[in-house]
Amino acid sequence: MSKADELDRLVGELVTLDEQRVRIGTRLVDLEHYFRKAGHPELSRRALDAFRTRYLGRVLELADGMRE
């Protein structure tokens, strides 16, 4: 495998991971909204915390790294 092929493969993997991360973030937001409307504040908080710490936190970390 050439280095160009390796680069193409890695870019494809990153695109797949990014799309998966977006789907997961969307599902977390949907669950937070569902639990909040259903009157389950503890589950709503868990979904929101997961979104903030794992999803949004990582996005901000990546963005910060790009500025350097």
mmCIF file of N, CA, C and O in Angstrom:
data_model
loop_
_atom_site.group_PDB
_atom_site.id
_atom_site.type_symbol
_atom_site.label_atom_id
_atom_site.label_comp_id
_atom_site.label_asym_id
_atom_site.label_seq_id
_atom_site.Cartn_x
_atom_site.Cartn_y
_atom_site.Cartn_z
ATOM 1 N N MET A 1 0.851 -1.183 0.000
ATOM 2 C CA MET A 1 0.000 0.000 0.000
ATOM 3 C C MET A 1 0.891 1.238 0.000
ATOM 4 O O MET A 1 1.800 1.372 0.812
ATOM 5 N N SER A 2 0.604 2.128 -0.913
ATOM 6 C CA SER A 2 1.389 3.353 -0.979
ATOM 7 C C SER A 2 0.942 4.320 0.117
ATOM 8 O O SER A 2 -0.133 4.172 0.714
ATOM 9 N N LYS A 3 1.757 5.288 0.362
ATOM 10 C CA LYS A 3 1.410 6.309 1.364
ATOM 11 C C LYS A 3 0.181 7.095 0.944
ATOM 12 O O LYS A 3 -0.636 7.485 1.768
ATOM 13 N N ALA A 4 0.005 7.326 -0.352
ATOM 14 C CA ALA A 4 -1.188 8.025 -0.840
ATOM 15 C C ALA A 4 -2.438 7.181 -0.578
ATOM 16 O O ALA A 4 -3.478 7.719 -0.182
ATOM 17 N N ASP A 5 -2.336 5.869 -0.785
ATOM 18 C CA ASP A 5 -3.462 4.980 -0.494
ATOM 19 C C ASP A 5 -3.780 4.977 0.996
ATOM 20 O O ASP A 5 -4.943 4.968 1.399
ATOM 21 N N GLU A 6 -2.722 4.969 1.814
ATOM 22 C CA GLU A 6 -2.914 5.011 3.262
ATOM 23 C C GLU A 6 -3.614 6.301 3.679
ATOM 24 O O GLU A 6 -4.530 6.291 4.504
ATOM 25 N N LEU A 7 -3.207 7.411 3.081
ATOM 26 C CA LEU A 7 -3.839 8.694 3.369
ATOM 27 C C LEU A 7 -5.310 8.661 2.988
ATOM 28 O O LEU A 7 -6.181 9.077 3.769
ATOM 29 N N ASP A 8 -5.620 8.159 1.805
ATOM 30 C CA ASP A 8 -7.020 8.058 1.365
ATOM 31 C C ASP A 8 -7.835 7.194 2.314
ATOM 32 O O ASP A 8 -8.976 7.526 2.654
ATOM 33 N N ARG A 9 -7.257 6.086 2.746
ATOM 34 C CA ARG A 9 -7.960 5.186 3.670
ATOM 35 C C ARG A 9 -8.216 5.876 5.004
ATOM 36 O O ARG A 9 -9.332 5.809 5.541
ATOM 37 N N LEU A 10 -7.227 6.577 5.526
ATOM 38 C CA LEU A 10 -7.384 7.258 6.812
ATOM 39 C C LEU A 10 -8.397 8.395 6.729
ATOM 40 O O LEU A 10 -9.188 8.592 7.655
ATOM 41 N N VAL A 11 -8.387 9.139 5.636
ATOM 42 C CA VAL A 11 -9.372 10.204 5.462
ATOM 43 C C VAL A 11 -10.776 9.613 5.431
ATOM 44 O O VAL A 11 -11.703 10.137 6.054
ATOM 45 N N GLY A 12 -10.943 8.496 4.735
ATOM 46 C CA GLY A 12 -12.236 7.811 4.703
ATOM 47 C C GLY A 12 -12.682 7.367 6.092
ATOM 48 O O GLY A 12 -13.857 7.497 6.451
ATOM 49 N N GLU A 13 -11.748 6.852 6.881
ATOM 50 C CA GLU A 13 -12.074 6.448 8.251
ATOM 51 C C GLU A 13 -12.506 7.642 9.089
ATOM 52 O O GLU A 13 -13.437 7.547 9.891
ATOM 53 N N LEU A 14 -11.806 8.769 8.927
ATOM 54 C CA LEU A 14 -12.169 9.976 9.685
ATOM 55 C C LEU A 14 -13.550 10.486 9.303
ATOM 56 O O LEU A 14 -14.320 10.908 10.169
ATOM 57 N N VAL A 15 -13.874 10.432 8.034
ATOM 58 C CA VAL A 15 -15.207 10.851 7.588
ATOM 59 C C VAL A 15 -16.268 9.960 8.228
ATOM 60 O O VAL A 15 -17.277 10.453 8.748
ATOM 61 N N THR A 16 -16.035 8.660 8.231
ATOM 62 C CA THR A 16 -16.979 7.715 8.838
ATOM 63 C C THR A 16 -17.135 7.983 10.326
ATOM 64 O O THR A 16 -18.254 8.022 10.853
ATOM 65 N N LEU A 17 -16.017 8.195 11.019
ATOM 66 C CA LEU A 17 -16.073 8.482 12.458
ATOM 67 C C LEU A 17 -16.799 9.793 12.735
ATOM 68 O O LEU A 17 -17.577 9.898 13.689
ATOM 69 N N ASP A 18 -16.549 10.800 11.918
ATOM 70 C CA ASP A 18 -17.210 12.089 12.095
ATOM 71 C C ASP A 18 -18.720 11.951 11.916
ATOM 72 O O ASP A 18 -19.499 12.486 12.713
ATOM 73 N N GLU A 19 -19.134 11.229 10.899
ATOM 74 C CA GLU A 19 -20.563 11.022 10.658
ATOM 75 C C GLU A 19 -21.207 10.263 11.815
ATOM 76 O O GLU A 19 -22.318 10.582 12.240
ATOM 77 N N GLN A 20 -20.498 9.274 12.346
ATOM 78 C CA GLN A 20 -21.004 8.512 13.490
ATOM 79 C C GLN A 20 -21.117 9.412 14.721
ATOM 80 O O GLN A 20 -22.110 9.377 15.447
ATOM 81 N N ARG A 21 -20.127 10.248 14.955
ATOM 82 C CA ARG A 21 -20.141 11.165 16.102
ATOM 83 C C ARG A 21 -21.313 12.136 16.008
ATOM 84 O O ARG A 21 -21.984 12.409 17.001
ATOM 85 N N VAL A 22 -21.591 12.629 14.814
ATOM 86 C CA VAL A 22 -22.721 13.543 14.631
ATOM 87 C C VAL A 22 -24.032 12.818 14.924
ATOM 88 O O VAL A 22 -24.911 13.358 15.601
ATOM 89 N N ARG A 23 -24.171 11.587 14.441
ATOM 90 C CA ARG A 23 -25.397 10.815 14.719
ATOM 91 C C ARG A 23 -25.574 10.574 16.220
ATOM 92 O O ARG A 23 -26.680 10.706 16.751
ATOM 93 N N ILE A 24 -24.489 10.258 16.902
ATOM 94 C CA ILE A 24 -24.562 10.028 18.345
ATOM 95 C C ILE A 24 -24.941 11.317 19.069
ATOM 96 O O ILE A 24 -25.786 11.308 19.970
ATOM 97 N N GLY A 25 -24.329 12.428 18.698
ATOM 98 C CA GLY A 25 -24.667 13.709 19.318
ATOM 99 C C GLY A 25 -26.129 14.059 19.115
ATOM 100 O O GLY A 25 -26.811 14.518 20.036
ATOM 101 N N THR A 26 -26.633 13.816 17.914
ATOM 102 C CA THR A 26 -28.039 14.081 17.627
ATOM 103 C C THR A 26 -28.943 13.197 18.466
ATOM 104 O O THR A 26 -29.954 13.666 19.015
ATOM 105 N N ARG A 27 -28.579 11.956 18.617
ATOM 106 C CA ARG A 27 -29.387 11.045 19.446
ATOM 107 C C ARG A 27 -29.379 11.461 20.906
ATOM 108 O O ARG A 27 -30.408 11.370 21.590
ATOM 109 N N LEU A 28 -28.236 11.919 21.403
ATOM 110 C CA LEU A 28 -28.176 12.394 22.790
ATOM 111 C C LEU A 28 -29.083 13.601 22.993
ATOM 112 O O LEU A 28 -29.794 13.695 23.998
ATOM 113 N N VAL A 29 -29.065 14.530 22.056
ATOM 114 C CA VAL A 29 -29.926 15.713 22.157
ATOM 115 C C VAL A 29 -31.394 15.295 22.106
ATOM 116 O O VAL A 29 -32.217 15.793 22.877
ATOM 117 N N ASP A 30 -31.724 14.377 21.216
ATOM 118 C CA ASP A 30 -33.103 13.892 21.128
ATOM 119 C C ASP A 30 -33.548 13.234 22.428
ATOM 120 O O ASP A 30 -34.669 13.455 22.901
ATOM 121 N N LEU A 31 -32.671 12.430 23.028
ATOM 122 C CA LEU A 31 -33.011 11.777 24.291
ATOM 123 C C LEU A 31 -33.160 12.789 25.421
ATOM 124 O O LEU A 31 -34.060 12.664 26.256
ATOM 125 N N GLU A 32 -32.293 13.775 25.447
ATOM 126 C CA GLU A 32 -32.408 14.802 26.485
ATOM 127 C C GLU A 32 -33.757 15.502 26.372
ATOM 128 O O GLU A 32 -34.447 15.688 27.371
ATOM 129 N N HIS A 33 -34.137 15.849 25.177
ATOM 130 C CA HIS A 33 -35.425 16.517 24.950
ATOM 131 C C HIS A 33 -36.584 15.596 25.355
ATOM 132 O O HIS A 33 -37.524 16.025 26.032
ATOM 133 N N TYR A 34 -36.518 14.349 24.957
ATOM 134 C CA TYR A 34 -37.569 13.382 25.293
ATOM 135 C C TYR A 34 -37.723 13.248 26.807
ATOM 136 O O TYR A 34 -38.835 13.332 27.336
ATOM 137 N N PHE A 35 -36.618 13.030 27.508
ATOM 138 C CA PHE A 35 -36.682 12.835 28.956
ATOM 139 C C PHE A 35 -37.154 14.096 29.676
ATOM 140 O O PHE A 35 -37.897 14.018 30.651
ATOM 141 N N ARG A 36 -36.730 15.251 29.195
ATOM 142 C CA ARG A 36 -37.172 16.504 29.812
ATOM 143 C C ARG A 36 -38.680 16.666 29.658
ATOM 144 O O ARG A 36 -39.383 16.972 30.620
ATOM 145 N N LYS A 37 -39.190 16.425 28.454
ATOM 146 C CA LYS A 37 -40.631 16.555 28.206
ATOM 147 C C LYS A 37 -41.437 15.485 28.938
ATOM 148 O O LYS A 37 -42.589 15.718 29.302
ATOM 149 N N ALA A 38 -40.835 14.320 29.163
ATOM 150 C CA ALA A 38 -41.526 13.214 29.837
ATOM 151 C C ALA A 38 -41.479 13.348 31.357
ATOM 152 O O ALA A 38 -42.045 12.511 32.067
ATOM 153 N N GLY A 39 -40.796 14.379 31.856
ATOM 154 C CA GLY A 39 -40.748 14.595 33.295
ATOM 155 C C GLY A 39 -39.728 13.735 34.023
ATOM 156 O O GLY A 39 -39.942 13.366 35.180
ATOM 157 N N HIS A 40 -38.635 13.420 33.350
ATOM 158 C CA HIS A 40 -37.554 12.635 33.969
ATOM 159 C C HIS A 40 -36.281 13.478 34.008
ATOM 160 O O HIS A 40 -35.361 13.284 33.202
ATOM 161 N N PRO A 41 -36.223 14.416 34.945
ATOM 162 C CA PRO A 41 -35.090 15.351 34.952
ATOM 163 C C PRO A 41 -33.739 14.669 35.157
ATOM 164 O O PRO A 41 -32.732 15.127 34.605
ATOM 165 N N GLU A 42 -33.695 13.570 35.900
ATOM 166 C CA GLU A 42 -32.415 12.910 36.139
ATOM 167 C C GLU A 42 -31.872 12.283 34.855
ATOM 168 O O GLU A 42 -30.672 12.335 34.579
ATOM 169 N N LEU A 43 -32.763 11.700 34.048
ATOM 170 C CA LEU A 43 -32.328 11.117 32.780
ATOM 171 C C LEU A 43 -32.003 12.213 31.760
ATOM 172 O O LEU A 43 -31.056 12.075 30.979
ATOM 173 N N SER A 44 -32.764 13.281 31.785
ATOM 174 C CA SER A 44 -32.476 14.419 30.924
ATOM 175 C C SER A 44 -31.095 14.979 31.239
ATOM 176 O O SER A 44 -30.302 15.264 30.338
ATOM 177 N N ARG A 45 -30.789 15.111 32.513
ATOM 178 C CA ARG A 45 -29.497 15.634 32.945
ATOM 179 C C ARG A 45 -28.359 14.712 32.514
ATOM 180 O O ARG A 45 -27.301 15.165 32.076
ATOM 181 N N ARG A 46 -28.586 13.387 32.626
ATOM 182 C CA ARG A 46 -27.552 12.423 32.203
ATOM 183 C C ARG A 46 -27.251 12.560 30.718
ATOM 184 O O ARG A 46 -26.084 12.539 30.304
ATOM 185 N N ALA A 47 -28.304 12.685 29.909
ATOM 186 C CA ALA A 47 -28.108 12.827 28.463
ATOM 187 C C ALA A 47 -27.387 14.133 28.153
ATOM 188 O O ALA A 47 -26.461 14.167 27.323
ATOM 189 N N LEU A 48 -27.795 15.203 28.822
ATOM 190 C CA LEU A 48 -27.162 16.505 28.595
ATOM 191 C C LEU A 48 -25.703 16.487 29.053
ATOM 192 O O LEU A 48 -24.826 17.003 28.351
ATOM 193 N N ASP A 49 -25.443 15.883 30.193
ATOM 194 C CA ASP A 49 -24.063 15.789 30.687
ATOM 195 C C ASP A 49 -23.185 14.990 29.721
ATOM 196 O O ASP A 49 -22.043 15.360 29.459
ATOM 197 N N ALA A 50 -23.730 13.887 29.208
ATOM 198 C CA ALA A 50 -22.972 13.078 28.249
ATOM 199 C C ALA A 50 -22.674 13.890 26.998
ATOM 200 O O ALA A 50 -21.555 13.856 26.467
ATOM 201 N N PHE A 51 -23.655 14.645 26.546
ATOM 202 C CA PHE A 51 -23.456 15.478 25.355
ATOM 203 C C PHE A 51 -22.382 16.524 25.610
ATOM 204 O O PHE A 51 -21.477 16.715 24.795
ATOM 205 N N ARG A 52 -22.472 17.188 26.740
ATOM 206 C CA ARG A 52 -21.513 18.257 27.053
ATOM 207 C C ARG A 52 -20.099 17.738 27.256
ATOM 208 O O ARG A 52 -19.137 18.315 26.755
ATOM 209 N N THR A 53 -19.964 16.671 28.019
ATOM 210 C CA THR A 53 -18.626 16.217 28.388
ATOM 211 C C THR A 53 -17.971 15.369 27.310
ATOM 212 O O THR A 53 -16.785 15.531 27.035
ATOM 213 N N ARG A 54 -18.734 14.473 26.698
ATOM 214 C CA ARG A 54 -18.129 13.563 25.730
ATOM 215 C C ARG A 54 -18.183 14.090 24.312
ATOM 216 O O ARG A 54 -17.219 14.007 23.576
ATOM 217 N N TYR A 55 -19.324 14.635 23.919
ATOM 218 C CA TYR A 55 -19.489 15.063 22.530
ATOM 219 C C TYR A 55 -18.986 16.489 22.329
ATOM 220 O O TYR A 55 -18.024 16.718 21.612
ATOM 221 N N LEU A 56 -19.622 17.414 22.986
ATOM 222 C CA LEU A 56 -19.255 18.814 22.805
ATOM 223 C C LEU A 56 -17.837 19.085 23.312
ATOM 224 O O LEU A 56 -17.079 19.825 22.683
ATOM 225 N N GLY A 57 -17.480 18.463 24.423
ATOM 226 C CA GLY A 57 -16.133 18.644 24.964
ATOM 227 C C GLY A 57 -15.064 18.228 23.972
ATOM 228 O O GLY A 57 -14.054 18.911 23.801
ATOM 229 N N ARG A 58 -15.289 17.127 23.290
ATOM 230 C CA ARG A 58 -14.310 16.647 22.305
ATOM 231 C C ARG A 58 -14.263 17.579 21.090
ATOM 232 O O ARG A 58 -13.195 17.845 20.551
ATOM 233 N N VAL A 59 -15.423 18.053 20.661
ATOM 234 C CA VAL A 59 -15.460 18.977 19.527
ATOM 235 C C VAL A 59 -14.662 20.232 19.856
ATOM 236 O O VAL A 59 -13.864 20.705 19.038
ATOM 237 N N LEU A 60 -14.878 20.779 21.047
ATOM 238 C CA LEU A 60 -14.137 21.977 21.447
ATOM 239 C C LEU A 60 -12.644 21.704 21.582
ATOM 240 O O LEU A 60 -11.811 22.536 21.218
ATOM 241 N N GLU A 61 -12.304 20.527 22.081
ATOM 242 C CA GLU A 61 -10.900 20.146 22.210
ATOM 243 C C GLU A 61 -10.232 20.071 20.833
ATOM 244 O O GLU A 61 -9.115 20.561 20.640
ATOM 245 N N LEU A 62 -10.933 19.493 19.873
ATOM 246 C CA LEU A 62 -10.393 19.416 18.514
ATOM 247 C C LEU A 62 -10.243 20.805 17.901
ATOM 248 O O LEU A 62 -9.239 21.104 17.263
ATOM 249 N N ALA A 63 -11.243 21.656 18.105
ATOM 250 C CA ALA A 63 -11.197 23.009 17.557
ATOM 251 C C ALA A 63 -10.039 23.790 18.171
ATOM 252 O O ALA A 63 -9.328 24.523 17.475
ATOM 253 N N ASP A 64 -9.828 23.610 19.459
ATOM 254 C CA ASP A 64 -8.729 24.297 20.130
ATOM 255 C C ASP A 64 -7.394 23.833 19.563
ATOM 256 O O ASP A 64 -6.484 24.639 19.353
ATOM 257 N N GLY A 65 -7.281 22.546 19.299
ATOM 258 C CA GLY A 65 -6.045 22.011 18.728
ATOM 259 C C GLY A 65 -5.768 22.534 17.331
ATOM 260 O O GLY A 65 -4.617 22.688 16.921
ATOM 261 N N MET A 66 -6.823 22.844 16.591
ATOM 262 C CA MET A 66 -6.653 23.349 15.238
ATOM 263 C C MET A 66 -6.136 24.784 15.236
ATOM 264 O O MET A 66 -5.515 25.220 14.268
ATOM 265 N N ARG A 67 -6.364 25.513 16.316
ATOM 266 C CA ARG A 67 -5.915 26.905 16.388
ATOM 267 C C ARG A 67 -4.430 27.000 16.633
ATOM 268 O O ARG A 67 -3.817 28.007 16.358
ATOM 269 N N GLU A 68 -3.852 25.969 17.185
ATOM 270 C CA GLU A 68 -2.418 26.011 17.536
ATOM 271 C C GLU A 68 -1.518 25.892 16.332
ATOM 272 O O GLU A 68 -1.777 25.491 15.307
#
